[in-house]
């Protein structure tokens, strides 16, 4: 009986580990914010996403979004948006954590957290 419980526990932990690895955020390089965009409810794209940042090191190919259908459940608080804007304005360095989301067969990088540093 004990070996059956141990085996079941091992399988359960393996399933939990596999599930957890699917939602682990990736991290960008530390860089400055090149562009900052916040959408208001009257904007035609607001239902798709609520805002985005472009980082200096990959601005030509990538942005990091939050909210809307493209990043469902990945909202930023007003305070976090203000902090990101302050980092943009002061040219501080940021490191972004994100998860990849899919909407209508296209992938989006959805911001989950960020770190701001002076250098």
PDB file of C-alpha atoms in Angstrom:
ATOM      1  CA  UNK A   1       0.000   0.000   0.000  1.00  0.00           C
ATOM      2  CA  UNK A   2       2.832   2.369   0.881  1.00  0.00           C
ATOM      3  CA  UNK A   3       4.528   1.865  -2.507  1.00  0.00           C
ATOM      4  CA  UNK A   4       1.231   2.600  -4.291  1.00  0.00           C
ATOM      5  CA  UNK A   5       0.873   5.851  -2.324  1.00  0.00           C
ATOM      6  CA  UNK A   6       4.489   6.775  -3.024  1.00  0.00           C
ATOM      7  CA  UNK A   7       4.031   6.084  -6.739  1.00  0.00           C
ATOM      8  CA  UNK A   8       0.779   8.085  -6.830  1.00  0.00           C
ATOM      9  CA  UNK A   9       2.439  10.966  -5.005  1.00  0.00           C
ATOM     10  CA  UNK A  10       5.349  10.876  -7.458  1.00  0.00           C
ATOM     11  CA  UNK A  11       2.976  11.008 -10.426  1.00  0.00           C
ATOM     12  CA  UNK A  12       0.977  13.842  -8.825  1.00  0.00           C
ATOM     13  CA  UNK A  13       4.121  15.865  -8.159  1.00  0.00           C
ATOM     14  CA  UNK A  14       5.284  15.255 -11.715  1.00  0.00           C
ATOM     15  CA  UNK A  15       1.977  16.529 -13.093  1.00  0.00           C
ATOM     16  CA  UNK A  16       2.151  19.594 -10.825  1.00  0.00           C
ATOM     17  CA  UNK A  17       5.711  20.313 -11.922  1.00  0.00           C
ATOM     18  CA  UNK A  18       4.757  19.999 -15.586  1.00  0.00           C
ATOM     19  CA  UNK A  19       1.764  22.309 -15.096  1.00  0.00           C
ATOM     20  CA  UNK A  20       3.841  24.859 -13.213  1.00  0.00           C
ATOM     21  CA  UNK A  21       6.511  24.910 -15.901  1.00  0.00           C
ATOM     22  CA  UNK A  22       3.917  25.944 -18.485  1.00  0.00           C
ATOM     23  CA  UNK A  23       3.184  29.215 -16.679  1.00  0.00           C
ATOM     24  CA  UNK A  24       6.714  30.174 -15.660  1.00  0.00           C
ATOM     25  CA  UNK A  25       7.560  33.627 -16.933  1.00  0.00           C
ATOM     26  CA  UNK A  26      10.538  34.303 -19.183  1.00  0.00           C
ATOM     27  CA  UNK A  27      12.806  37.271 -18.495  1.00  0.00           C
ATOM     28  CA  UNK A  28      14.152  39.874 -20.910  1.00  0.00           C
ATOM     29  CA  UNK A  29      17.568  41.468 -20.881  1.00  0.00           C
ATOM     30  CA  UNK A  30      17.905  44.587 -18.738  1.00  0.00           C
ATOM     31  CA  UNK A  31      17.473  47.602 -21.014  1.00  0.00           C
ATOM     32  CA  UNK A  32      15.676  50.923 -21.308  1.00  0.00           C
ATOM     33  CA  UNK A  33      12.099  51.387 -22.494  1.00  0.00           C
ATOM     34  CA  UNK A  34      12.044  52.704 -26.047  1.00  0.00           C
ATOM     35  CA  UNK A  35       8.294  53.311 -26.347  1.00  0.00           C
ATOM     36  CA  UNK A  36       5.332  53.267 -23.974  1.00  0.00           C
ATOM     37  CA  UNK A  37       1.654  52.990 -24.975  1.00  0.00           C
ATOM     38  CA  UNK A  38      -1.517  53.046 -22.882  1.00  0.00           C
ATOM     39  CA  UNK A  39      -4.901  52.538 -24.546  1.00  0.00           C
ATOM     40  CA  UNK A  40      -8.165  53.984 -23.255  1.00  0.00           C
ATOM     41  CA  UNK A  41     -11.566  52.251 -23.565  1.00  0.00           C
ATOM     42  CA  UNK A  42     -12.540  54.417 -26.560  1.00  0.00           C
ATOM     43  CA  UNK A  43      -9.596  53.146 -28.637  1.00  0.00           C
ATOM     44  CA  UNK A  44     -10.580  50.519 -31.249  1.00  0.00           C
ATOM     45  CA  UNK A  45      -7.729  48.235 -30.083  1.00  0.00           C
ATOM     46  CA  UNK A  46      -8.601  48.461 -26.368  1.00  0.00           C
ATOM     47  CA  UNK A  47     -10.528  45.172 -26.421  1.00  0.00           C
ATOM     48  CA  UNK A  48      -7.376  43.451 -27.752  1.00  0.00           C
ATOM     49  CA  UNK A  49      -4.836  44.922 -25.307  1.00  0.00           C
ATOM     50  CA  UNK A  50      -4.692  47.764 -22.788  1.00  0.00           C
ATOM     51  CA  UNK A  51      -1.082  48.839 -23.152  1.00  0.00           C
ATOM     52  CA  UNK A  52       2.405  47.897 -24.288  1.00  0.00           C
ATOM     53  CA  UNK A  53       6.070  48.722 -23.875  1.00  0.00           C
ATOM     54  CA  UNK A  54       8.849  48.353 -26.418  1.00  0.00           C
ATOM     55  CA  UNK A  55      12.311  47.676 -25.019  1.00  0.00           C
ATOM     56  CA  UNK A  56      15.397  49.211 -26.567  1.00  0.00           C
ATOM     57  CA  UNK A  57      17.138  45.899 -27.255  1.00  0.00           C
ATOM     58  CA  UNK A  58      14.316  44.250 -29.249  1.00  0.00           C
ATOM     59  CA  UNK A  59      12.036  47.167 -30.181  1.00  0.00           C
ATOM     60  CA  UNK A  60      12.065  46.364 -33.899  1.00  0.00           C
ATOM     61  CA  UNK A  61      10.536  42.915 -33.441  1.00  0.00           C
ATOM     62  CA  UNK A  62       8.772  42.690 -30.079  1.00  0.00           C
ATOM     63  CA  UNK A  63       6.555  44.441 -27.561  1.00  0.00           C
ATOM     64  CA  UNK A  64       5.264  43.436 -24.141  1.00  0.00           C
ATOM     65  CA  UNK A  65       1.522  43.902 -23.615  1.00  0.00           C
ATOM     66  CA  UNK A  66      -1.018  43.703 -20.850  1.00  0.00           C
ATOM     67  CA  UNK A  67      -4.779  43.250 -20.640  1.00  0.00           C
ATOM     68  CA  UNK A  68      -7.456  42.672 -23.237  1.00  0.00           C
ATOM     69  CA  UNK A  69      -8.141  39.516 -25.208  1.00  0.00           C
ATOM     70  CA  UNK A  70      -4.499  39.092 -26.249  1.00  0.00           C
ATOM     71  CA  UNK A  71      -3.287  39.046 -22.632  1.00  0.00           C
ATOM     72  CA  UNK A  72      -6.360  37.910 -20.755  1.00  0.00           C
ATOM     73  CA  UNK A  73      -5.839  37.987 -16.991  1.00  0.00           C
ATOM     74  CA  UNK A  74      -2.543  39.880 -17.322  1.00  0.00           C
ATOM     75  CA  UNK A  75      -3.589  43.352 -16.194  1.00  0.00           C
ATOM     76  CA  UNK A  76      -1.285  45.980 -14.723  1.00  0.00           C
ATOM     77  CA  UNK A  77      -2.435  48.157 -11.846  1.00  0.00           C
ATOM     78  CA  UNK A  78      -2.533  51.929 -12.258  1.00  0.00           C
ATOM     79  CA  UNK A  79       0.455  52.143  -9.901  1.00  0.00           C
ATOM     80  CA  UNK A  80       2.476  49.713 -12.022  1.00  0.00           C
ATOM     81  CA  UNK A  81       1.656  51.688 -15.167  1.00  0.00           C
ATOM     82  CA  UNK A  82       2.812  54.883 -13.437  1.00  0.00           C
ATOM     83  CA  UNK A  83       6.049  53.188 -12.347  1.00  0.00           C
ATOM     84  CA  UNK A  84       6.729  51.964 -15.884  1.00  0.00           C
ATOM     85  CA  UNK A  85       6.096  55.444 -17.269  1.00  0.00           C
ATOM     86  CA  UNK A  86       8.434  56.967 -14.664  1.00  0.00           C
ATOM     87  CA  UNK A  87      11.132  54.473 -15.700  1.00  0.00           C
ATOM     88  CA  UNK A  88      10.551  55.412 -19.352  1.00  0.00           C
ATOM     89  CA  UNK A  89      10.685  59.151 -18.652  1.00  0.00           C
ATOM     90  CA  UNK A  90      13.784  58.915 -16.431  1.00  0.00           C
ATOM     91  CA  UNK A  91      15.509  56.470 -18.798  1.00  0.00           C
ATOM     92  CA  UNK A  92      15.980  53.866 -16.068  1.00  0.00           C
ATOM     93  CA  UNK A  93      16.749  50.280 -16.978  1.00  0.00           C
ATOM     94  CA  UNK A  94      14.022  47.642 -16.757  1.00  0.00           C
ATOM     95  CA  UNK A  95      13.895  43.880 -16.804  1.00  0.00           C
ATOM     96  CA  UNK A  96      10.527  42.474 -17.857  1.00  0.00           C
ATOM     97  CA  UNK A  97       9.054  39.093 -17.028  1.00  0.00           C
ATOM     98  CA  UNK A  98       6.438  37.821 -19.456  1.00  0.00           C
ATOM     99  CA  UNK A  99       4.450  34.808 -20.532  1.00  0.00           C
ATOM    100  CA  UNK A 100       3.588  33.965 -24.108  1.00  0.00           C
ATOM    101  CA  UNK A 101      -0.127  34.031 -24.870  1.00  0.00           C
ATOM    102  CA  UNK A 102      -1.933  33.005 -28.030  1.00  0.00           C
ATOM    103  CA  UNK A 103      -4.929  34.774 -29.521  1.00  0.00           C
ATOM    104  CA  UNK A 104      -6.358  33.946 -32.964  1.00  0.00           C
ATOM    105  CA  UNK A 105      -3.302  31.813 -33.843  1.00  0.00           C
ATOM    106  CA  UNK A 106      -0.827  34.625 -33.102  1.00  0.00           C
ATOM    107  CA  UNK A 107       1.540  34.780 -30.133  1.00  0.00           C
ATOM    108  CA  UNK A 108       1.908  37.774 -27.818  1.00  0.00           C
ATOM    109  CA  UNK A 109       4.282  38.492 -24.971  1.00  0.00           C
ATOM    110  CA  UNK A 110       2.253  39.431 -21.915  1.00  0.00           C
ATOM    111  CA  UNK A 111       3.957  41.370 -19.156  1.00  0.00           C
ATOM    112  CA  UNK A 112       3.636  39.756 -15.725  1.00  0.00           C
ATOM    113  CA  UNK A 113       6.165  41.737 -13.679  1.00  0.00           C
ATOM    114  CA  UNK A 114       9.119  44.068 -14.029  1.00  0.00           C
ATOM    115  CA  UNK A 115      12.186  45.306 -12.171  1.00  0.00           C
ATOM    116  CA  UNK A 116      13.483  48.866 -12.444  1.00  0.00           C
ATOM    117  CA  UNK A 117      17.139  49.726 -11.858  1.00  0.00           C
ATOM    118  CA  UNK A 118      19.281  52.835 -12.208  1.00  0.00           C
ATOM    119  CA  UNK A 119      22.038  51.213 -14.216  1.00  0.00           C
TER     120      UNK A 119
END
